[in-house]
mmCIF file with all atom_site columns, C-alpha atoms in Angstrom:
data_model
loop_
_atom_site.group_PDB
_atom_site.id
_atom_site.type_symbol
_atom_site.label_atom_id
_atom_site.label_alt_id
_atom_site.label_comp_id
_atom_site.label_asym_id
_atom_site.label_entity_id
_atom_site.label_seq_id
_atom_site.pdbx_PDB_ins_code
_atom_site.Cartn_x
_atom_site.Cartn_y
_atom_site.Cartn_z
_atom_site.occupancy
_atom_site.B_iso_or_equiv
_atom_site.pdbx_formal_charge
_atom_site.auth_seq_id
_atom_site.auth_comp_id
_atom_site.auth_asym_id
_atom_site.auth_atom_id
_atom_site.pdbx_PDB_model_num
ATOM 1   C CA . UNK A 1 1   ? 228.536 174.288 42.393 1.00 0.00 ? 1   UNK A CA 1
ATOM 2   C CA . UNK A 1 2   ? 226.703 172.937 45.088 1.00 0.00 ? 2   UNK A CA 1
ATOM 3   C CA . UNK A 1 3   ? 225.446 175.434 47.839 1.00 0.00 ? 3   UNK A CA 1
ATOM 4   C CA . UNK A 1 4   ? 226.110 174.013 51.502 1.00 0.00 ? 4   UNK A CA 1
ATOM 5   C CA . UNK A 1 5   ? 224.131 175.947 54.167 1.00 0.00 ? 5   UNK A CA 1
ATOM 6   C CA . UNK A 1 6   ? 224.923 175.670 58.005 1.00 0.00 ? 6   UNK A CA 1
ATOM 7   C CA . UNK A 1 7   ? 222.671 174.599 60.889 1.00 0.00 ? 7   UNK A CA 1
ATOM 8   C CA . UNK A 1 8   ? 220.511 177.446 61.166 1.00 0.00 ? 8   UNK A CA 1
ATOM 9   C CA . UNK A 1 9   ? 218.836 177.080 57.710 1.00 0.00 ? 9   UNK A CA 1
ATOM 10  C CA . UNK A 1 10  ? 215.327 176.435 58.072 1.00 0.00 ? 10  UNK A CA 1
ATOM 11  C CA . UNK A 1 11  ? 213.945 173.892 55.790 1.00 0.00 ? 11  UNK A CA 1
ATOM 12  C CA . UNK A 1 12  ? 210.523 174.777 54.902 1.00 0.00 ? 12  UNK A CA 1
ATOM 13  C CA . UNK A 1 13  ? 210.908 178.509 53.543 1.00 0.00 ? 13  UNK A CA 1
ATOM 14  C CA . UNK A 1 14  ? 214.130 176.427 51.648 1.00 0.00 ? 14  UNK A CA 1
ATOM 15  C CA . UNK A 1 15  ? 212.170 174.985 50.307 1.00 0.00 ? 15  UNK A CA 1
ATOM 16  C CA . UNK A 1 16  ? 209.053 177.477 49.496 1.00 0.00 ? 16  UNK A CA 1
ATOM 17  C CA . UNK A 1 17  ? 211.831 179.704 47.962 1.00 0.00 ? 17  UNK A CA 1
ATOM 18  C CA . UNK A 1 18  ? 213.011 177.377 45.500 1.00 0.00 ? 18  UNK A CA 1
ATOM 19  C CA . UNK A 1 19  ? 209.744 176.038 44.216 1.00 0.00 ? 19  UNK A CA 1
ATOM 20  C CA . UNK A 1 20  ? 208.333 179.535 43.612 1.00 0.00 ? 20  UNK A CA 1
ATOM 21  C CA . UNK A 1 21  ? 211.420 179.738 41.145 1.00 0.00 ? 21  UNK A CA 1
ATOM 22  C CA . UNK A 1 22  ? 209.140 177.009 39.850 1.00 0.00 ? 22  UNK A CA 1
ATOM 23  C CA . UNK A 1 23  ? 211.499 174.322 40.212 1.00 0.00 ? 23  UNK A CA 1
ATOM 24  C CA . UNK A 1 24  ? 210.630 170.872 41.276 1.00 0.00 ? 24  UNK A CA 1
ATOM 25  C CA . UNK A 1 25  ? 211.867 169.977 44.584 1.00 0.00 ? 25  UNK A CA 1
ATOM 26  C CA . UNK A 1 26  ? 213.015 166.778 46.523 1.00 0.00 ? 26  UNK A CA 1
ATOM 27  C CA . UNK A 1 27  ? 214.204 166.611 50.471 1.00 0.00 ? 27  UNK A CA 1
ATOM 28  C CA . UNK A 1 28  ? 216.421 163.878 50.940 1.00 0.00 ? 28  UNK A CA 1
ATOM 29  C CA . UNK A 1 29  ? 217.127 163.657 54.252 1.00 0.00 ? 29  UNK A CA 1
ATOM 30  C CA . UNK A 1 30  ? 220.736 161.909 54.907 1.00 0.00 ? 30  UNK A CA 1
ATOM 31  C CA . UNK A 1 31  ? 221.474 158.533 56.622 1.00 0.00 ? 31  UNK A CA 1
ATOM 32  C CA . UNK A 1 32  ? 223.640 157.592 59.062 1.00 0.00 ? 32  UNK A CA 1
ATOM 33  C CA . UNK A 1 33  ? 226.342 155.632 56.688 1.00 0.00 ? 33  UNK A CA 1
ATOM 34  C CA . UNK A 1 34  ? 226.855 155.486 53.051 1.00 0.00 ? 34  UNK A CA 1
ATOM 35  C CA . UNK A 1 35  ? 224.240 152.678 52.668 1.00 0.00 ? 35  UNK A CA 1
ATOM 36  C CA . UNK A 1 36  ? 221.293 154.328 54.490 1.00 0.00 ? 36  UNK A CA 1
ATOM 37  C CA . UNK A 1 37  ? 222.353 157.864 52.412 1.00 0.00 ? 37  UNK A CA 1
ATOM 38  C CA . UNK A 1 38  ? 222.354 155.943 49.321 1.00 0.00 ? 38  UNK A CA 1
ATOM 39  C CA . UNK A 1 39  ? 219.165 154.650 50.260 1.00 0.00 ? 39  UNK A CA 1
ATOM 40  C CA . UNK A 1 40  ? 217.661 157.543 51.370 1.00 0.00 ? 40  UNK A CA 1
ATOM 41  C CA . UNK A 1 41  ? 218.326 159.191 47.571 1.00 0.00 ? 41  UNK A CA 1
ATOM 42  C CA . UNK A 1 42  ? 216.775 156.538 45.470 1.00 0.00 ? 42  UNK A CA 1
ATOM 43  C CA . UNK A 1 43  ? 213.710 156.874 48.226 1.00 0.00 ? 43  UNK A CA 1
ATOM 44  C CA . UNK A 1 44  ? 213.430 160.312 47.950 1.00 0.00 ? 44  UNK A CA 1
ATOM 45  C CA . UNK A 1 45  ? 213.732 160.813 43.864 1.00 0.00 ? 45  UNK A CA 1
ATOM 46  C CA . UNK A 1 46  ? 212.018 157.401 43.474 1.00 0.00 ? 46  UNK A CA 1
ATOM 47  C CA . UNK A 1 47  ? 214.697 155.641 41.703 1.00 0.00 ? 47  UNK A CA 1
ATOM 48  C CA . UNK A 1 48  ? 213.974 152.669 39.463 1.00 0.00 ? 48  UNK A CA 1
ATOM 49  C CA . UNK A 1 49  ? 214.142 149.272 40.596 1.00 0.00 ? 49  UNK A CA 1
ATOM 50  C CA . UNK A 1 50  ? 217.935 148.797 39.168 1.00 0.00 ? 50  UNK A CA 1
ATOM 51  C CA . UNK A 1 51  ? 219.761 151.465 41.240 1.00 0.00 ? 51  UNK A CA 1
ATOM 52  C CA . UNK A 1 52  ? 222.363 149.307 42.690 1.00 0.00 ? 52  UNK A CA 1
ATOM 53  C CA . UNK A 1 53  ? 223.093 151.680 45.995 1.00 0.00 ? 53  UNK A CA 1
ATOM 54  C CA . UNK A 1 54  ? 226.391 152.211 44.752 1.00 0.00 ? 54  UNK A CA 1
ATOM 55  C CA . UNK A 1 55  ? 228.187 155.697 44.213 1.00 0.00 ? 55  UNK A CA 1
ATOM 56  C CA . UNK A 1 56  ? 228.114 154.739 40.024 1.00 0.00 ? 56  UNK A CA 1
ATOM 57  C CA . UNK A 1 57  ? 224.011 154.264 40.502 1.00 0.00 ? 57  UNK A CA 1
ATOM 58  C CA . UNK A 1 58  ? 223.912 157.062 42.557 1.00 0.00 ? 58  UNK A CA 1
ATOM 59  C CA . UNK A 1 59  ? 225.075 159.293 39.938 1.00 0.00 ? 59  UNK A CA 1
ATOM 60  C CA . UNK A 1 60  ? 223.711 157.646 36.508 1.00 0.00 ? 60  UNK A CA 1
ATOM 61  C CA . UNK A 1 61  ? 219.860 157.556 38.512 1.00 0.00 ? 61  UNK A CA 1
ATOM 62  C CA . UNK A 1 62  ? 220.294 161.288 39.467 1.00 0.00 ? 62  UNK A CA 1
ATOM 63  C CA . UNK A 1 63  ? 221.160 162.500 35.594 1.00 0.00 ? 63  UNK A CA 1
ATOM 64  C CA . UNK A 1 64  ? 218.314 160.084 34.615 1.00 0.00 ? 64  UNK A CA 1
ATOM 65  C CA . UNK A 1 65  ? 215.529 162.324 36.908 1.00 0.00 ? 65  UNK A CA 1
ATOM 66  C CA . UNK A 1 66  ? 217.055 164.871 36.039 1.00 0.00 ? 66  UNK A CA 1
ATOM 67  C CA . UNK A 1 67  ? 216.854 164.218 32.489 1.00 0.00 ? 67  UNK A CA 1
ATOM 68  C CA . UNK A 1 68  ? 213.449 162.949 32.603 1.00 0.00 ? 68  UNK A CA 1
ATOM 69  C CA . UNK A 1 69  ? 212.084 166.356 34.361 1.00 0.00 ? 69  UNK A CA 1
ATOM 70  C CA . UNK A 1 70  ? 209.830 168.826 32.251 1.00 0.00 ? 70  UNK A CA 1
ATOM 71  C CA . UNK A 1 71  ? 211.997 171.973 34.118 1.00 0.00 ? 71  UNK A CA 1
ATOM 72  C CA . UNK A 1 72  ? 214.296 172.288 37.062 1.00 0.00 ? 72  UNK A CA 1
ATOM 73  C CA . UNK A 1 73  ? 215.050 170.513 39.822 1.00 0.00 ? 73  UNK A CA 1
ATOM 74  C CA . UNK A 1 74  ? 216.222 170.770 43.207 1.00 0.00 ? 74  UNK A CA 1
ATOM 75  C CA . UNK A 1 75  ? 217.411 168.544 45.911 1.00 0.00 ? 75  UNK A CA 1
ATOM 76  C CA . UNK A 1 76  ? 217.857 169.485 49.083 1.00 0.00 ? 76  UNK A CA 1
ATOM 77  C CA . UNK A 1 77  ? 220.330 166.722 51.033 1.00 0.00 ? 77  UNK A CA 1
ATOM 78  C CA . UNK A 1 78  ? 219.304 167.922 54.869 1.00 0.00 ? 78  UNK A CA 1
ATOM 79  C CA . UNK A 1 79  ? 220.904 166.437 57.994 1.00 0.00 ? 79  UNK A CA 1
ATOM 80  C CA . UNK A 1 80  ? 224.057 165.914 56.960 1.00 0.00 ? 80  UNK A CA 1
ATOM 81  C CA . UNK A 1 81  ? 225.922 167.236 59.938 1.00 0.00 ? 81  UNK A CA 1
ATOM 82  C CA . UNK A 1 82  ? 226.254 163.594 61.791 1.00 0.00 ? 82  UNK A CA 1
ATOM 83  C CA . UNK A 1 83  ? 227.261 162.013 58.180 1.00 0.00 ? 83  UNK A CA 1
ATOM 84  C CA . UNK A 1 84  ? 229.608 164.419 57.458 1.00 0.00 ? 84  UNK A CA 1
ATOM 85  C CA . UNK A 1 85  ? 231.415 164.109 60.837 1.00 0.00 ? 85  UNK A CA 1
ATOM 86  C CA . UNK A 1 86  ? 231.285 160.278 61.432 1.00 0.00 ? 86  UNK A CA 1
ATOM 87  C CA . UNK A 1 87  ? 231.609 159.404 57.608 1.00 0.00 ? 87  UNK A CA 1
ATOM 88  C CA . UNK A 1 88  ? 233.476 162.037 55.678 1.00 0.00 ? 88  UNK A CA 1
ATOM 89  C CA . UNK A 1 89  ? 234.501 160.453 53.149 1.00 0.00 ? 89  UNK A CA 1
ATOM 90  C CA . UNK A 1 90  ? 230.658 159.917 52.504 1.00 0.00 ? 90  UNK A CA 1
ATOM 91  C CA . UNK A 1 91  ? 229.877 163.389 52.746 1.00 0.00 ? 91  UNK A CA 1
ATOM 92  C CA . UNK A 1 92  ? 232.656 164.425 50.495 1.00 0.00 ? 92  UNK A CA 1
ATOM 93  C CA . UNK A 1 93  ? 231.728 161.426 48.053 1.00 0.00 ? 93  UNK A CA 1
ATOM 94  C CA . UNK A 1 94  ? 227.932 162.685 47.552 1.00 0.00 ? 94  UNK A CA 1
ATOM 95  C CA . UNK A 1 95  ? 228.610 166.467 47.677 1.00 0.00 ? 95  UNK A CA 1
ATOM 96  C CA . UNK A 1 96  ? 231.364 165.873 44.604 1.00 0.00 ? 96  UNK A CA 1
ATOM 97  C CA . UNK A 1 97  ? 228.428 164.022 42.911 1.00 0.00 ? 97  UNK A CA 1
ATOM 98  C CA . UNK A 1 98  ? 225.540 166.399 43.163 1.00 0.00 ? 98  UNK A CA 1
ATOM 99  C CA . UNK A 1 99  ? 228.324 168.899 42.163 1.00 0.00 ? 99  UNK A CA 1
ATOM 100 C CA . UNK A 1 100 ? 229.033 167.160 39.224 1.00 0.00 ? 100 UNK A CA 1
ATOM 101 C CA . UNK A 1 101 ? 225.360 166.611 38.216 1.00 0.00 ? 101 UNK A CA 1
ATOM 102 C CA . UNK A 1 102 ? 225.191 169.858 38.284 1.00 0.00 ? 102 UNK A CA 1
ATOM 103 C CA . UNK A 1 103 ? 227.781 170.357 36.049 1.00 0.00 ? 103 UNK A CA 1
ATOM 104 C CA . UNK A 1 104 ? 226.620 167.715 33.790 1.00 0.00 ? 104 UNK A CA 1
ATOM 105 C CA . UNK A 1 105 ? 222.870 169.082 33.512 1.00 0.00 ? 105 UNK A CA 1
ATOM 106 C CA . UNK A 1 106 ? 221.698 173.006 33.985 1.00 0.00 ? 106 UNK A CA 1
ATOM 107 C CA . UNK A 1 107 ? 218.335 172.297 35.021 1.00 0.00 ? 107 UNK A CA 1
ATOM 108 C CA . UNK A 1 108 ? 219.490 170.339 37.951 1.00 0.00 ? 108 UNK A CA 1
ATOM 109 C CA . UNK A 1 109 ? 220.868 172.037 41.102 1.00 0.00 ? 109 UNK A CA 1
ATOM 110 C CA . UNK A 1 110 ? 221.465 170.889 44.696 1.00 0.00 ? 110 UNK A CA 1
ATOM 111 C CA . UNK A 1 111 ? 221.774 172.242 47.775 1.00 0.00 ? 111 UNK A CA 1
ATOM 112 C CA . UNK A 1 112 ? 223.371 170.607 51.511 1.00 0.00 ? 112 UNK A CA 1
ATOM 113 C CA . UNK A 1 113 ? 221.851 171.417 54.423 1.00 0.00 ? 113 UNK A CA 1
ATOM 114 C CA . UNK A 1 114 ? 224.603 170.908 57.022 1.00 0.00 ? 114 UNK A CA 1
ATOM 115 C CA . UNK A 1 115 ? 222.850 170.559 60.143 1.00 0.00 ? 115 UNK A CA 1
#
């Protein structure tokens, strides 16, 4: 299940902590909207040229680096405070999705920094 941390979570030992489990570890930072979030992900885990910025892309492109990794991997989602309360249904959208990625592949887990 994905882990959501609160404002007060500082990023950097975040993120030291997870890679001295020896995982490999992205920040995406969130966007404003659904389109500058969805852009912000295929930015941040380098995406190939075909992710169509939808939720479907979103989710087939994160399996796919996930699935392409030699060990585990992290992402960190950070910021999402201002998505979460001006686009909900965003927020909600994206969490479900790391959450099931998760599900779908061990190696993969994700954490929300709601700040």
């Amino acid at each position: 299940m994905t882990r959501v941390l609160g404002a007060d979570t500082a990023i950097g030992p975040l993120v030291r902590a997870l890679r001295a489990d020896g995982a490999l570890v992205r920040v995406v930072p969130a966007g404003a909207d659904k389109e500058e979030s969805l852009a912000r992900f295929g930015d941040a885990l380098r995406f190939p040229e075909w992710y169509g910025h939808n939720y479907d892309a979103l989710y087939d492109c994160l399996l796919a680096v996930v699935h392409a990794a030699d060990g585990d991997i992290r992402v960190v989602w950070d910021g999402t405070a201002p998505l979460r309360t001006e686009h909900p249904d965003v927020f909600d959208t994206v969490v479900r999705l790391l959450s099931d990625a998760e599900d779908e592949r061990p190696t993969f887990r994700a954490t929300v920094v709601d700040r």
